[in-house]
Amino acid sequence: MKLPRTTLILILLALGGSTFVYFYEIKGAPQREEVKEKKQQIFSFAADDVQSLTVKTENVTLNLERNNNAGDTKWLIKSPTAVPANDPIVSYLMDLLVKGKSDRILSIPANQLADFGLNPPQATININLKNQKTHQLTLGKPDFNRRFLYAQADPTPQPDGNINVLLVSTDFENAVKRELSEWQQPGDNNIKNLPSPVQPNPAKTK
């Protein structure tokens, strides 16, 4: 039985479409997922690559520097006061910077940054690497259901004049909105109050 030419063309198109779907949806899935993961990563440096950080919020501008000398702390506060830093607090922020991912990217006109809390931002983190390269993360306001924060990573205008805005974890807000005392290494509160030594009474003279 000879099929009409139109029917034969439709069958060939259907087979071609099925082949495309197979290779795109099944065979191409791992490659697409890898690209997706790369796009979600905010930065590509490692924790050991970072030499110093500057965290600027409404309340404080904090300069942190890695302690290259063997000591009790990995990080030092250089200003507004020069004291050892609270390592767990700094490590929490560092972990977010190194492993943090963006849920998605929005492309917006530059004149709408204020609508996302990014002009001015609620916090700015400047990162200086050991190889002299620098990065910046600015944090804006939460989205409508407070699941994410609007943010910019190394903000650069696109060819069309728009700006990329990321949606990042609200953990970033928790990491930077701290009083200066929280960034400082806690004092040693384990020193016991020892009794004052008893002073001998002078011998009575007769």
mmCIF file of C-alpha atoms in Angstrom, residues 43-54 64-68 74-75 90 93-95 97-98 125-135:
data_model
loop_
_atom_site.group_PDB
_atom_site.id
_atom_site.type_symbol
_atom_site.label_atom_id
_atom_site.label_comp_id
_atom_site.label_asym_id
_atom_site.label_seq_id
_atom_site.Cartn_x
_atom_site.Cartn_y
_atom_site.Cartn_z
ATOM 1 C CA PHE A 43 31.063 33.573 42.931
ATOM 2 C CA SER A 44 33.719 31.056 41.899
ATOM 3 C CA PHE A 45 36.497 31.725 44.441
ATOM 4 C CA ALA A 46 37.372 29.523 47.432
ATOM 5 C CA ALA A 47 37.464 30.606 51.072
ATOM 6 C CA ASP A 48 41.261 30.374 51.184
ATOM 7 C CA ASP A 49 41.472 32.793 48.233
ATOM 8 C CA VAL A 50 40.065 35.682 50.301
ATOM 9 C CA GLN A 51 42.518 38.049 51.962
ATOM 10 C CA SER A 52 40.148 40.723 53.297
ATOM 11 C CA LEU A 53 36.515 41.775 53.480
ATOM 12 C CA THR A 54 34.740 45.079 53.945
ATOM 13 C CA LEU A 64 38.249 42.361 58.195
ATOM 14 C CA GLU A 65 41.625 40.890 57.286
ATOM 15 C CA ARG A 66 42.903 37.341 57.327
ATOM 16 C CA ASN A 67 45.368 36.704 60.154
ATOM 17 C CA ASN A 68 48.461 35.355 58.369
ATOM 18 C CA LYS A 74 41.824 33.381 61.693
ATOM 19 C CA TRP A 75 40.418 36.872 61.166
ATOM 20 C CA VAL A 90 33.109 35.535 59.787
ATOM 21 C CA LEU A 93 29.474 34.905 56.006
ATOM 22 C CA MET A 94 32.407 33.388 54.116
ATOM 23 C CA ASP A 95 30.526 30.122 53.623
ATOM 24 C CA LEU A 97 29.920 33.931 49.730
ATOM 25 C CA VAL A 98 31.726 30.798 48.569
ATOM 26 C CA ILE A 125 30.318 43.397 50.843
ATOM 27 C CA ASN A 126 33.644 44.066 49.126
ATOM 28 C CA ILE A 127 35.887 41.035 48.723
ATOM 29 C CA ASN A 128 39.636 41.266 48.117
ATOM 30 C CA LEU A 129 41.385 38.100 46.952
ATOM 31 C CA LYS A 130 45.010 37.150 47.457
ATOM 32 C CA ASN A 131 45.597 37.470 43.693
ATOM 33 C CA GLN A 132 44.545 41.164 43.884
ATOM 34 C CA LYS A 133 41.188 40.539 42.195
ATOM 35 C CA THR A 134 38.105 42.067 43.784
ATOM 36 C CA HIS A 135 34.409 41.212 43.925
#
